[in-house]
Coordinates of C-alpha atoms in Angstrom, one line a residue:
Chain A
M122 CA -47.2 -55.8 78.8
L123 CA -50.3 -53.6 79.0
L124 CA -51.5 -51.6 76.1
A125 CA -53.8 -48.6 76.7
V126 CA -55.6 -46.7 74.0
G127 CA -57.6 -43.6 74.9
S128 CA -57.4 -39.8 75.2
V129 CA -54.5 -37.7 76.5
A130 CA -56.3 -34.5 77.2
L131 CA -56.5 -31.0 78.7
D132 CA -59.3 -30.8 81.2
S133 CA -61.0 -27.8 82.7
V134 CA -62.8 -28.8 85.8
E135 CA -64.8 -27.0 88.5
T136 CA -65.8 -28.7 91.8
P137 CA -67.0 -27.1 95.0
F138 CA -63.4 -27.3 96.2
G139 CA -61.7 -25.3 93.4
A140 CA -61.1 -25.2 89.6
R141 CA -58.4 -26.0 87.1
Q142 CA -57.9 -24.8 83.5
D143 CA -56.3 -27.0 80.9
A144 CA -54.9 -29.4 83.4
L145 CA -53.5 -32.8 82.3
G146 CA -56.2 -35.4 81.9
G147 CA -57.5 -38.1 79.5
S148 CA -58.5 -41.7 79.9
A149 CA -55.1 -43.1 78.7
T150 CA -53.2 -40.7 81.0
Y151 CA -55.1 -41.7 84.2
F152 CA -55.0 -45.3 83.2
A153 CA -51.2 -45.3 82.6
A154 CA -50.5 -43.3 85.8
A155 CA -52.3 -46.0 87.8
A156 CA -51.3 -49.1 86.0
S157 CA -47.6 -48.2 85.8
L158 CA -47.4 -48.6 89.6
L159 CA -47.8 -52.4 88.9
A160 CA -46.9 -53.2 85.3
K161 CA -45.3 -52.2 82.0
V162 CA -47.6 -49.9 80.1
S163 CA -47.7 -48.6 76.5
V164 CA -49.9 -45.8 75.5
V165 CA -51.5 -45.3 72.1
G166 CA -53.1 -41.9 71.4
V167 CA -52.6 -38.5 69.9
V168 CA -52.0 -34.9 71.2
G169 CA -51.9 -31.6 69.4
D170 CA -48.9 -29.3 69.0
D171 CA -50.2 -27.2 71.9
F172 CA -49.4 -30.1 74.3
D173 CA -46.2 -30.0 76.3
L174 CA -44.8 -33.5 76.2
E175 CA -42.8 -32.8 79.3
E176 CA -46.0 -33.0 81.2
L177 CA -45.7 -36.8 80.8
D178 CA -42.2 -37.1 82.1
F179 CA -43.5 -38.6 85.3
L180 CA -45.0 -41.5 83.3
R181 CA -41.7 -42.1 81.4
R182 CA -39.9 -42.3 84.7
R183 CA -42.3 -45.1 85.7
G184 CA -41.4 -46.9 82.5
V185 CA -44.4 -46.1 80.5
S186 CA -43.7 -46.3 76.7
L187 CA -45.1 -43.3 74.9
E188 CA -43.9 -44.5 71.5
G189 CA -47.5 -44.9 70.4
L190 CA -48.4 -41.4 71.3
S191 CA -48.2 -39.1 68.3
R192 CA -48.0 -35.3 68.3
V193 CA -49.7 -33.7 65.3
P194 CA -50.6 -30.2 64.2
G195 CA -53.7 -28.9 65.8
R196 CA -55.2 -28.6 69.3
T197 CA -55.3 -31.3 71.9
F198 CA -58.5 -33.0 73.0
R199 CA -60.3 -30.9 75.6
W200 CA -63.0 -31.6 78.1
K201 CA -64.7 -29.1 80.3
G202 CA -66.9 -30.3 83.2
R203 CA -68.4 -29.3 86.5
Y204 CA -69.3 -31.3 89.7
G205 CA -71.7 -30.1 92.4
Y206 CA -71.7 -31.3 96.0
D207 CA -73.0 -34.6 94.7
L208 CA -69.6 -35.5 93.4
N209 CA -71.0 -38.6 91.7
T210 CA -72.1 -37.0 88.5
A211 CA -70.1 -34.8 86.1
Q212 CA -71.9 -32.2 84.1
T213 CA -70.1 -31.9 80.8
L214 CA -69.9 -28.3 79.6
D215 CA -67.8 -28.8 76.5
T216 CA -66.0 -31.6 74.6
Q217 CA -63.6 -30.7 71.8
L218 CA -62.3 -33.8 70.0
N219 CA -59.8 -31.6 68.0
V220 CA -56.8 -33.8 66.9
F221 CA -58.7 -36.9 68.1
E222 CA -61.2 -36.4 65.3
R223 CA -58.9 -37.8 62.8
F224 CA -57.1 -40.2 65.1
E225 CA -56.0 -43.4 63.3
P226 CA -54.5 -45.8 65.9
R227 CA -51.6 -47.6 64.4
L228 CA -49.7 -50.0 66.6
D229 CA -46.0 -50.7 66.2
A230 CA -44.5 -54.2 66.3
R231 CA -44.1 -54.1 70.1
A232 CA -47.6 -52.8 70.9
R233 CA -49.0 -55.6 68.7
T234 CA -47.7 -58.2 71.2
A235 CA -49.4 -56.7 74.2
D236 CA -50.7 -59.3 76.7
R237 CA -53.5 -57.2 78.0
V238 CA -55.4 -54.3 76.5
F239 CA -57.4 -51.4 77.9
L240 CA -59.8 -49.8 75.4
G241 CA -60.5 -46.4 76.9
N242 CA -63.8 -44.6 76.3
I243 CA -63.5 -43.7 72.6
D244 CA -65.5 -44.5 69.5
P245 CA -66.2 -48.3 69.4
E246 CA -65.0 -48.3 65.7
L247 CA -61.6 -47.2 66.9
Q248 CA -61.6 -49.7 69.8
L249 CA -62.2 -52.4 67.3
R250 CA -59.5 -51.2 65.0
V251 CA -57.0 -51.3 67.9
L252 CA -58.0 -54.7 68.9
E253 CA -57.6 -56.1 65.3
Q254 CA -54.0 -55.1 65.5
V255 CA -53.2 -56.9 68.7
E256 CA -52.0 -60.4 67.9
R257 CA -53.1 -62.5 70.9
P258 CA -54.3 -60.5 73.9
K259 CA -54.9 -62.6 77.0
L260 CA -57.3 -60.1 78.5
V261 CA -59.3 -57.2 77.0
A262 CA -61.1 -54.6 79.1
A263 CA -63.2 -51.8 77.6
D264 CA -65.0 -48.7 78.8
T265 CA -67.8 -46.9 77.0
M266 CA -70.4 -44.2 77.6
N267 CA -74.0 -43.1 76.9
Y268 CA -73.0 -41.3 73.7
W269 CA -71.6 -44.5 72.0
I270 CA -74.3 -46.7 73.4
S271 CA -76.9 -44.7 71.6
S272 CA -75.0 -43.5 68.5
K273 CA -72.7 -46.5 67.7
R274 CA -74.7 -49.4 69.2
E275 CA -74.0 -51.8 66.3
K276 CA -70.2 -51.4 66.5
L277 CA -70.4 -51.8 70.3
L278 CA -72.3 -55.0 69.9
E279 CA -69.6 -56.2 67.5
L280 CA -67.0 -55.3 70.1
L281 CA -68.5 -57.0 73.2
P282 CA -67.8 -60.7 72.3
R283 CA -64.1 -59.7 72.1
V284 CA -64.2 -58.1 75.5
D285 CA -63.3 -59.9 78.8
V286 CA -64.4 -57.2 81.2
L287 CA -66.7 -54.4 80.2
M288 CA -66.3 -51.5 82.7
V289 CA -69.3 -49.1 82.8
N290 CA -71.2 -47.2 85.4
D291 CA -74.7 -48.0 86.7
A292 CA -76.5 -45.7 84.2
E293 CA -74.5 -47.0 81.2
A294 CA -75.1 -50.7 82.2
R295 CA -78.9 -49.9 82.4
Q296 CA -78.9 -48.1 79.1
L297 CA -76.9 -50.7 77.2
A298 CA -79.1 -53.6 78.6
G299 CA -82.4 -51.7 78.6
E300 CA -82.9 -53.1 82.1
S301 CA -83.2 -51.0 85.3
N302 CA -82.1 -53.7 87.7
V303 CA -78.3 -53.6 87.8
M304 CA -77.8 -57.4 88.3
K305 CA -80.2 -58.2 85.4
A306 CA -78.4 -55.5 83.3
A307 CA -75.1 -57.2 84.0
A308 CA -76.5 -60.6 83.0
A309 CA -77.9 -59.1 79.8
I310 CA -74.5 -57.6 78.9
E311 CA -72.9 -61.0 79.4
K312 CA -75.4 -62.5 77.0
M313 CA -74.2 -59.8 74.5
G314 CA -70.8 -61.5 74.7
A315 CA -68.7 -59.8 77.4
R316 CA -67.1 -62.4 79.7
A317 CA -67.6 -60.2 82.8
V318 CA -69.1 -56.9 83.7
C319 CA -67.6 -54.5 86.1
I320 CA -70.0 -51.8 87.3
K321 CA -68.5 -48.7 88.7
R322 CA -70.7 -46.9 91.2
G323 CA -68.7 -43.8 92.1
E324 CA -68.6 -43.2 95.9
Y325 CA -70.4 -46.5 96.4
G326 CA -67.6 -48.7 95.0
A327 CA -67.6 -51.3 92.2
L328 CA -69.4 -54.5 91.5
L329 CA -68.0 -57.3 89.4
V330 CA -70.4 -59.9 87.9
S331 CA -69.3 -62.9 86.0
G332 CA -71.7 -65.8 85.4
S333 CA -73.2 -66.7 88.8
E334 CA -70.5 -65.0 90.7
A335 CA -70.7 -61.4 92.1
F336 CA -68.1 -59.5 94.0
F337 CA -68.5 -56.1 95.6
A338 CA -65.8 -53.6 96.7
P339 CA -66.8 -50.4 98.5
A340 CA -65.2 -47.1 97.6
F341 CA -62.7 -46.3 100.3
P342 CA -64.5 -43.9 102.7
L343 CA -62.7 -40.6 102.2
T344 CA -63.0 -37.3 104.2
G345 CA -61.5 -35.2 101.4
V346 CA -62.8 -35.9 97.9
V347 CA -61.7 -33.0 95.7
D348 CA -62.2 -34.0 92.1
P349 CA -63.6 -37.3 90.9
T350 CA -62.3 -36.8 87.3
G351 CA -60.2 -39.9 86.3
A352 CA -61.6 -42.1 89.0
G353 CA -63.0 -44.6 86.4
D354 CA -59.8 -44.7 84.3
S355 CA -57.5 -45.0 87.2
F356 CA -59.8 -47.8 88.5
A357 CA -59.2 -49.5 85.2
G358 CA -55.5 -48.9 85.5
G359 CA -55.3 -50.5 89.0
F360 CA -57.5 -53.4 87.8
L361 CA -55.5 -54.3 84.7
G362 CA -52.2 -53.4 86.4
L363 CA -52.8 -56.0 89.1
I364 CA -54.0 -58.6 86.6
D365 CA -50.9 -58.0 84.5
R366 CA -48.7 -58.2 87.5
V367 CA -50.1 -61.5 88.9
G368 CA -50.7 -63.0 85.5
G369 CA -54.0 -64.8 86.3
R370 CA -57.5 -64.1 85.2
D371 CA -59.4 -66.5 87.5
L372 CA -62.0 -65.1 90.0
P373 CA -59.6 -64.6 93.0
A374 CA -57.4 -62.5 90.7
L375 CA -60.4 -60.5 89.4
R376 CA -61.6 -59.8 93.0
Q377 CA -58.2 -58.5 93.9
A378 CA -58.1 -56.5 90.8
V379 CA -61.4 -54.8 91.7
V380 CA -60.1 -53.8 95.1
M381 CA -56.8 -52.5 93.5
G382 CA -58.9 -50.5 91.1
C383 CA -60.9 -48.9 94.0
T384 CA -57.7 -48.4 96.0
I385 CA -55.9 -46.4 93.3
A386 CA -59.1 -44.5 92.3
S387 CA -59.4 -43.4 96.0
F388 CA -56.1 -41.6 95.7
T389 CA -57.0 -40.0 92.3
V390 CA -60.0 -38.2 93.7
E391 CA -58.1 -36.6 96.6
S392 CA -56.6 -34.0 94.3
F393 CA -57.2 -32.2 91.0
S394 CA -55.9 -33.7 87.7
L395 CA -53.2 -36.3 88.2
D396 CA -51.6 -34.4 91.1
R397 CA -52.0 -37.3 93.6
L398 CA -51.0 -40.0 91.1
R399 CA -47.8 -38.2 90.1
D400 CA -45.8 -39.2 93.2
L401 CA -48.0 -42.0 94.5
S402 CA -45.9 -45.0 95.6
L403 CA -46.6 -48.7 95.7
P404 CA -46.1 -49.0 99.5
E405 CA -48.8 -46.3 99.9
V406 CA -51.1 -48.3 97.6
R407 CA -50.4 -51.5 99.4
A408 CA -51.2 -50.0 102.8
R409 CA -54.6 -48.7 101.6
F410 CA -55.3 -52.0 99.9
E411 CA -54.9 -53.6 103.3
S412 CA -57.2 -51.1 104.9
F413 CA -59.8 -52.0 102.3
R414 CA -59.7 -55.6 103.5
K415 CA -60.4 -54.5 107.0
L416 CA -63.2 -52.3 105.8
T417 CA -65.3 -55.3 104.7
E418 CA -63.9 -58.1 106.8
H419 CA -66.2 -59.9 109.3
E420 CA -66.4 -63.2 111.0
A421 CA -68.6 -66.1 110.0
L422 CA -71.7 -66.7 112.2
H423 CA -71.2 -68.9 115.2
A424 CA -72.4 -72.4 114.5
S425 CA -75.0 -72.0 117.3
I426 CA -76.9 -69.5 115.2
A427 CA -79.0 -71.8 112.9
Chain B
M130 CA -84.4 -59.2 125.8
L131 CA -84.9 -56.6 123.0
L132 CA -87.4 -53.8 123.4
A133 CA -88.7 -52.0 120.3
V134 CA -90.7 -48.8 120.3
G135 CA -92.2 -47.6 117.0
S136 CA -95.2 -47.6 114.8
V137 CA -97.4 -50.5 113.9
A138 CA -99.0 -49.2 110.8
L139 CA -101.1 -49.7 107.7
D140 CA -99.2 -48.8 104.6
S141 CA -100.4 -48.0 101.1
V142 CA -97.5 -48.4 98.8
E143 CA -97.0 -48.1 95.0
T144 CA -93.9 -49.3 93.2
P145 CA -93.2 -50.0 89.6
F146 CA -94.0 -53.6 90.4
G147 CA -97.4 -53.2 91.9
A148 CA -99.4 -51.6 94.7
R149 CA -100.9 -52.5 98.1
Q150 CA -103.6 -50.8 100.1
D151 CA -103.6 -50.7 104.0
A152 CA -101.0 -53.5 104.2
L153 CA -99.3 -54.3 107.5
G154 CA -96.3 -52.0 108.1
G155 CA -94.7 -49.8 110.7
S156 CA -91.2 -49.5 112.1
A157 CA -91.8 -51.7 115.2
T158 CA -93.5 -54.4 113.0
Y159 CA -90.6 -54.7 110.6
F160 CA -88.1 -54.5 113.4
A161 CA -89.8 -57.3 115.4
A162 CA -90.3 -59.5 112.4
A163 CA -86.5 -59.4 111.7
A164 CA -85.2 -59.4 115.2
S165 CA -87.4 -62.3 116.4
L166 CA -85.5 -64.6 114.1
L167 CA -82.6 -64.2 116.5
A168 CA -83.8 -63.0 119.9
K169 CA -86.7 -62.4 122.3
V170 CA -88.5 -59.2 121.3
S171 CA -91.1 -57.0 123.1
V172 CA -93.0 -54.3 121.2
V173 CA -94.3 -51.0 122.6
G174 CA -96.8 -49.2 120.5
V175 CA -100.4 -48.4 119.7
V176 CA -103.0 -49.4 117.1
G177 CA -106.5 -48.2 116.5
D178 CA -109.7 -50.3 116.7
D179 CA -109.6 -50.7 112.9
F180 CA -106.6 -52.9 113.3
D181 CA -106.9 -56.7 113.2
L182 CA -104.6 -58.0 115.9
E183 CA -104.6 -61.4 114.2
E184 CA -102.3 -59.8 111.6
L185 CA -99.6 -60.1 114.2
D186 CA -100.1 -63.8 115.0
F187 CA -97.0 -64.7 113.0
L188 CA -95.0 -62.5 115.4
R189 CA -96.5 -64.1 118.5
R190 CA -95.6 -67.5 117.0
R191 CA -92.0 -66.3 116.9
G192 CA -92.2 -65.4 120.6
V193 CA -92.6 -61.7 120.2
S194 CA -94.4 -60.1 123.3
L195 CA -97.1 -57.7 122.3
E196 CA -98.0 -56.9 125.9
G197 CA -96.8 -53.3 125.3
L198 CA -99.0 -52.9 122.2
S199 CA -102.2 -51.1 123.2
R200 CA -105.3 -51.0 121.1
V201 CA -107.4 -47.8 121.5
P202 CA -110.4 -46.2 119.9
G203 CA -109.6 -44.5 116.6
R204 CA -107.7 -45.1 113.4
T205 CA -104.3 -46.8 113.1
F206 CA -101.2 -44.9 112.0
R207 CA -101.2 -44.8 108.1
W208 CA -98.5 -44.1 105.6
K209 CA -98.9 -43.7 101.9
G210 CA -95.9 -43.6 99.6
R211 CA -94.6 -44.2 96.1
Y212 CA -91.3 -45.4 94.7
G213 CA -90.2 -44.9 91.1
Y214 CA -87.7 -47.0 89.2
D215 CA -85.0 -45.5 91.4
L216 CA -86.2 -47.6 94.4
N217 CA -83.8 -45.8 96.7
T218 CA -86.1 -42.9 97.6
A219 CA -89.7 -43.0 98.7
Q220 CA -92.1 -40.2 97.9
T221 CA -94.4 -39.7 100.9
L222 CA -97.9 -39.0 99.7
D223 CA -99.6 -39.0 103.0
T224 CA -98.9 -39.5 106.7
Q225 CA -101.7 -39.9 109.3
L226 CA -100.5 -40.1 112.9
N227 CA -104.1 -41.0 114.1
V228 CA -103.9 -42.9 117.4
F229 CA -100.1 -42.3 117.4
E230 CA -100.8 -38.6 118.0
R231 CA -101.7 -39.2 121.6
F232 CA -99.3 -42.1 122.2
E233 CA -97.9 -42.2 125.7
P234 CA -95.4 -45.1 125.9
R235 CA -95.7 -46.8 129.3
L236 CA -93.4 -49.7 129.9
D237 CA -94.5 -52.6 132.1
A238 CA -92.1 -54.2 134.7
R239 CA -90.7 -56.7 132.2
A240 CA -90.1 -54.2 129.5
R241 CA -88.2 -52.0 131.9
T242 CA -85.5 -54.6 132.3
A243 CA -84.8 -54.8 128.6
D244 CA -81.1 -55.4 127.7
R245 CA -81.2 -53.7 124.4
V246 CA -83.5 -51.0 123.0
F247 CA -84.5 -49.9 119.5
L248 CA -86.0 -46.5 119.3
G249 CA -87.9 -46.5 116.0
N250 CA -88.3 -43.3 114.0
I251 CA -90.8 -41.4 116.2
D252 CA -90.7 -38.0 118.0
P253 CA -87.4 -37.7 119.9
E254 CA -89.5 -36.6 122.9
L255 CA -91.2 -40.0 122.9
Q256 CA -87.9 -41.8 122.3
L257 CA -86.5 -40.1 125.4
R258 CA -89.6 -40.9 127.5
V259 CA -89.2 -44.6 126.6
L260 CA -85.5 -44.6 127.4
E261 CA -86.1 -43.0 130.8
Q262 CA -88.2 -46.0 131.8
V263 CA -85.6 -48.6 130.9
E264 CA -83.5 -49.4 133.9
R265 CA -80.1 -50.4 132.6
P266 CA -80.0 -50.9 128.9
K267 CA -76.7 -52.4 127.6
L268 CA -77.2 -51.0 124.1
V269 CA -79.5 -48.4 122.6
A270 CA -80.0 -47.9 118.9
A271 CA -82.2 -45.1 117.5
D272 CA -83.5 -44.1 114.1
T273 CA -84.7 -40.6 113.1
M274 CA -85.6 -38.6 110.0
N275 CA -85.5 -35.2 108.3
Y276 CA -88.7 -34.1 110.0
W277 CA -87.4 -34.5 113.5
I278 CA -83.9 -33.3 112.6
S279 CA -85.4 -29.9 111.7
S280 CA -88.4 -29.6 114.0
K281 CA -87.1 -31.3 117.2
R282 CA -83.4 -30.7 117.0
E283 CA -83.0 -29.8 120.6
K284 CA -84.6 -33.0 121.9
L285 CA -82.6 -35.0 119.4
L286 CA -79.4 -33.5 120.7
E287 CA -80.6 -34.4 124.2
L288 CA -81.1 -38.0 123.1
L289 CA -77.8 -38.6 121.2
P290 CA -75.5 -38.9 124.2
R291 CA -77.7 -41.8 125.4
V292 CA -77.5 -43.6 122.0
D293 CA -74.9 -46.3 121.2
V294 CA -75.8 -46.6 117.5
L295 CA -77.6 -43.9 115.6
M296 CA -79.1 -45.4 112.4
V297 CA -79.8 -42.9 109.6
N298 CA -79.5 -42.7 105.9
D299 CA -77.0 -40.5 104.0
A300 CA -79.2 -37.5 103.7
E301 CA -80.2 -37.6 107.3
A302 CA -76.6 -37.9 108.5
R303 CA -75.7 -34.9 106.2
Q304 CA -78.6 -32.8 107.5
L305 CA -78.0 -33.6 111.2
A306 CA -74.3 -32.8 110.9
G307 CA -74.5 -29.9 108.4
E308 CA -71.7 -31.6 106.5
S309 CA -71.9 -33.0 103.0
N310 CA -69.0 -35.6 103.3
V311 CA -70.5 -38.7 104.9
M312 CA -67.4 -39.6 106.8
K313 CA -67.1 -36.1 108.3
A314 CA -70.8 -36.2 109.0
A315 CA -70.5 -39.4 111.0
A316 CA -67.6 -38.0 113.0
A317 CA -69.6 -34.9 113.8
I318 CA -72.5 -37.0 115.0
E319 CA -70.1 -38.9 117.2
K320 CA -69.1 -35.6 118.7
M321 CA -72.8 -34.9 119.4
G322 CA -72.6 -38.0 121.7
A323 CA -73.6 -41.1 119.7
R324 CA -71.1 -43.9 120.3
A325 CA -71.3 -45.1 116.7
V326 CA -73.1 -44.1 113.5
C327 CA -74.6 -46.6 111.1
I328 CA -75.4 -45.0 107.7
K329 CA -77.9 -46.9 105.6
R330 CA -77.4 -46.4 101.9
G331 CA -80.3 -48.3 100.4
E332 CA -79.2 -50.4 97.4
Y333 CA -75.6 -49.5 98.2
G334 CA -75.5 -51.1 101.6
A335 CA -74.5 -49.8 105.0
L336 CA -71.5 -48.1 106.6
L337 CA -70.7 -48.3 110.3
V338 CA -68.4 -45.6 111.8
S339 CA -67.1 -45.7 115.3
G340 CA -64.1 -43.6 116.3
S341 CA -61.3 -44.4 113.8
E342 CA -62.9 -47.6 112.7
A343 CA -65.1 -47.9 109.6
F344 CA -66.9 -51.0 108.3
F345 CA -68.8 -51.3 105.0
A346 CA -71.3 -53.9 104.0
P347 CA -72.8 -53.9 100.5
A348 CA -76.5 -54.5 99.9
F349 CA -77.0 -58.0 98.6
P350 CA -77.2 -57.7 94.8
L351 CA -80.8 -58.7 94.1
T352 CA -82.5 -59.3 90.7
G353 CA -86.0 -58.8 92.1
V354 CA -86.4 -55.7 94.4
V355 CA -90.2 -55.2 94.6
D356 CA -90.8 -52.8 97.6
P357 CA -88.1 -51.2 99.7
T358 CA -90.5 -50.2 102.5
G359 CA -89.2 -51.5 105.8
A360 CA -85.7 -52.2 104.7
G361 CA -84.2 -49.8 107.3
D362 CA -86.3 -51.1 110.2
S363 CA -85.6 -54.8 109.3
F364 CA -81.9 -53.8 109.0
A365 CA -82.2 -52.5 112.6
G366 CA -83.9 -55.7 113.6
G367 CA -81.2 -57.9 112.1
F368 CA -78.5 -55.7 113.6
L369 CA -79.9 -55.7 117.2
G370 CA -81.2 -59.2 117.0
L371 CA -77.6 -60.4 116.3
I372 CA -76.1 -58.2 119.0
D373 CA -78.7 -59.6 121.5
R374 CA -78.0 -63.1 120.5
V375 CA -74.2 -63.0 120.7
G376 CA -74.2 -60.7 123.7
G377 CA -71.2 -58.6 122.7
R378 CA -70.9 -55.0 121.6
D379 CA -67.3 -54.9 120.5
L380 CA -66.3 -54.1 116.9
P381 CA -66.3 -57.7 115.5
A382 CA -69.9 -58.1 116.9
L383 CA -71.0 -54.7 115.4
R384 CA -69.5 -55.8 112.0
Q385 CA -71.4 -59.0 112.0
A386 CA -74.5 -57.1 113.1
V387 CA -74.3 -54.8 110.1
V388 CA -74.0 -57.8 107.7
M389 CA -77.0 -59.4 109.5
G390 CA -79.0 -56.2 109.1
C391 CA -78.2 -56.1 105.4
T392 CA -79.0 -59.8 105.0
I393 CA -82.5 -59.6 106.5
A394 CA -83.2 -56.3 104.8
S395 CA -82.4 -58.0 101.5
F396 CA -85.3 -60.5 102.1
T397 CA -87.7 -57.7 103.1
V398 CA -87.4 -55.8 99.8
E399 CA -88.2 -58.9 97.7
S400 CA -91.9 -58.7 98.5
F401 CA -94.5 -56.1 99.5
S402 CA -95.3 -55.4 103.1
L403 CA -94.0 -58.1 105.5
D404 CA -94.8 -60.9 103.1
R405 CA -91.3 -62.3 102.8
L406 CA -90.5 -61.9 106.5
R407 CA -93.6 -63.8 107.6
D408 CA -92.2 -67.2 106.9
L409 CA -88.5 -66.4 106.6
S410 CA -86.4 -69.0 108.4
L411 CA -83.1 -68.7 110.2
P412 CA -81.4 -71.3 107.9
E413 CA -82.3 -69.2 104.9
V414 CA -80.9 -66.1 106.7
R415 CA -77.7 -68.0 107.6
A416 CA -77.2 -69.1 104.0
R417 CA -77.5 -65.6 102.6
F418 CA -75.2 -64.2 105.4
E419 CA -72.6 -66.6 104.1
S420 CA -73.1 -65.4 100.5
F421 CA -72.5 -61.9 101.8
R422 CA -69.1 -63.0 103.1
K423 CA -68.2 -64.3 99.7
L424 CA -69.4 -61.1 98.0
T425 CA -66.7 -59.0 99.6
E426 CA -64.0 -61.6 100.4
H427 CA -60.6 -61.3 98.6
E428 CA -57.1 -62.3 99.2
A429 CA -54.3 -60.2 100.6
L430 CA -51.7 -58.9 98.1
H431 CA -48.8 -61.3 97.5
A432 CA -45.7 -60.1 99.4
S433 CA -43.8 -59.6 96.1
I434 CA -46.1 -56.6 95.3
A435 CA -44.5 -53.8 97.3

């Protein structure tokens, strides 16, 4: 079973292709929508009393356990952002932690036995507190961001040795490592204790570095990117969902997991909010995964060329 | 035989890792240095009387014909540029056409029988004039840039139907097509007549689009990028060098060609000027080509996942 801790949020997003107000969002939501196509998922998080829990019915129908999601008095976490034609970078206009401000993750007996854990992009102190409650996780993946890297660096460095795969974007990897070259940054983060580093590069795909091994998956070339919100979290969901499904954590499994992450993220960005993920089916995912293979496949050089 | 027309230049380059004054450069030079590892190359171009032809001895030793390179009174083409820590984009500080201003490409009998042609990034009028002199080319690749796209659009549109592979970067593809989505831009350029479009994405690799087929190769993840100058032209050299060597132009050949282009370009950027290309050997290239395969290889999904 896969445990995800992170935000369940209401997002207001503007892109060149439209806008949405208070639409379903949040790292745990995107993660669970993606991962539940492949594995059993439990969500730990909090929403306010302005949140309509029926919005999550589609997750329940996919077997996601929301036992760990509490609903408390107050307003739900809200994020407001804008993307220009360069859909790679979001401009954050407003972040309201609201009920998340006093969030105290408490895992029930079942959540404590999780096999694999995704620590969504929240305060590293909370990430640590969740991890302490999980008895014997086989694999831990964590996301973080510039804000925590600068304001909670100590706690983040305490977390890293307990993380198998740190998932960050180019800029975050550079900032955390203090190193502009992405490969050197990944090596530096491994020295800080993370077993592997997965660098998300938006429309350019994702790179996994583990020791002397590197693996690269392109983003699926799409003609209709509408809203990149949630791409990173649904990438993580596809990644951990596949690992949980196949049970391994060797390099071939990690490689497949990166491609699965890119595959599901490529659906996410085709619509606003979780619209495309709501009724996404595994056969659709499988077909695009196969196209991914074709996208990078090429033959070895003929022996005469040497 | 492979014919390349383009600049043989003296570059002054500044990167965060050092600077060079009047170092050997130019699109035809980088192209020839790369392609000559795999095929016979003839260069058409012009230098001034300030140019020391012995600088090109390493190309002659690799069998490059410089019969078509004329040396005339005046100063050699000069480019001056700077790269910041984001090594993806050059800031052009100065361009002096010098002897290139009155360049009249004239092909000798041998050059006219070339099998494959690379039209380096020069005035589309000159590109057309070269092409008119080649009797029956099997494959034509062309590069261009923002300056020609805006100032010589008509001539460029006249050229495109005679081009098999247009090689441009993201921004150039977007500008030429008037379309921000890269896949849509490639489709629009195909409609303008190019048989295939190869989009170079700097540190993010290269994408080849031809009809409904897409192929993606990452840039080789390097820990020591020193100077990106010439990456695009040596990519073109590796690309056409491989096509000329294997003789095909079907999709499997084009895919291998993209990877070969990325492979040789990854050596180019490890040093200033043509320093790394000077003594690069085919076995070194072959070994890195194989690492490239490993970089993107992954297994198909198990049949149980559906």
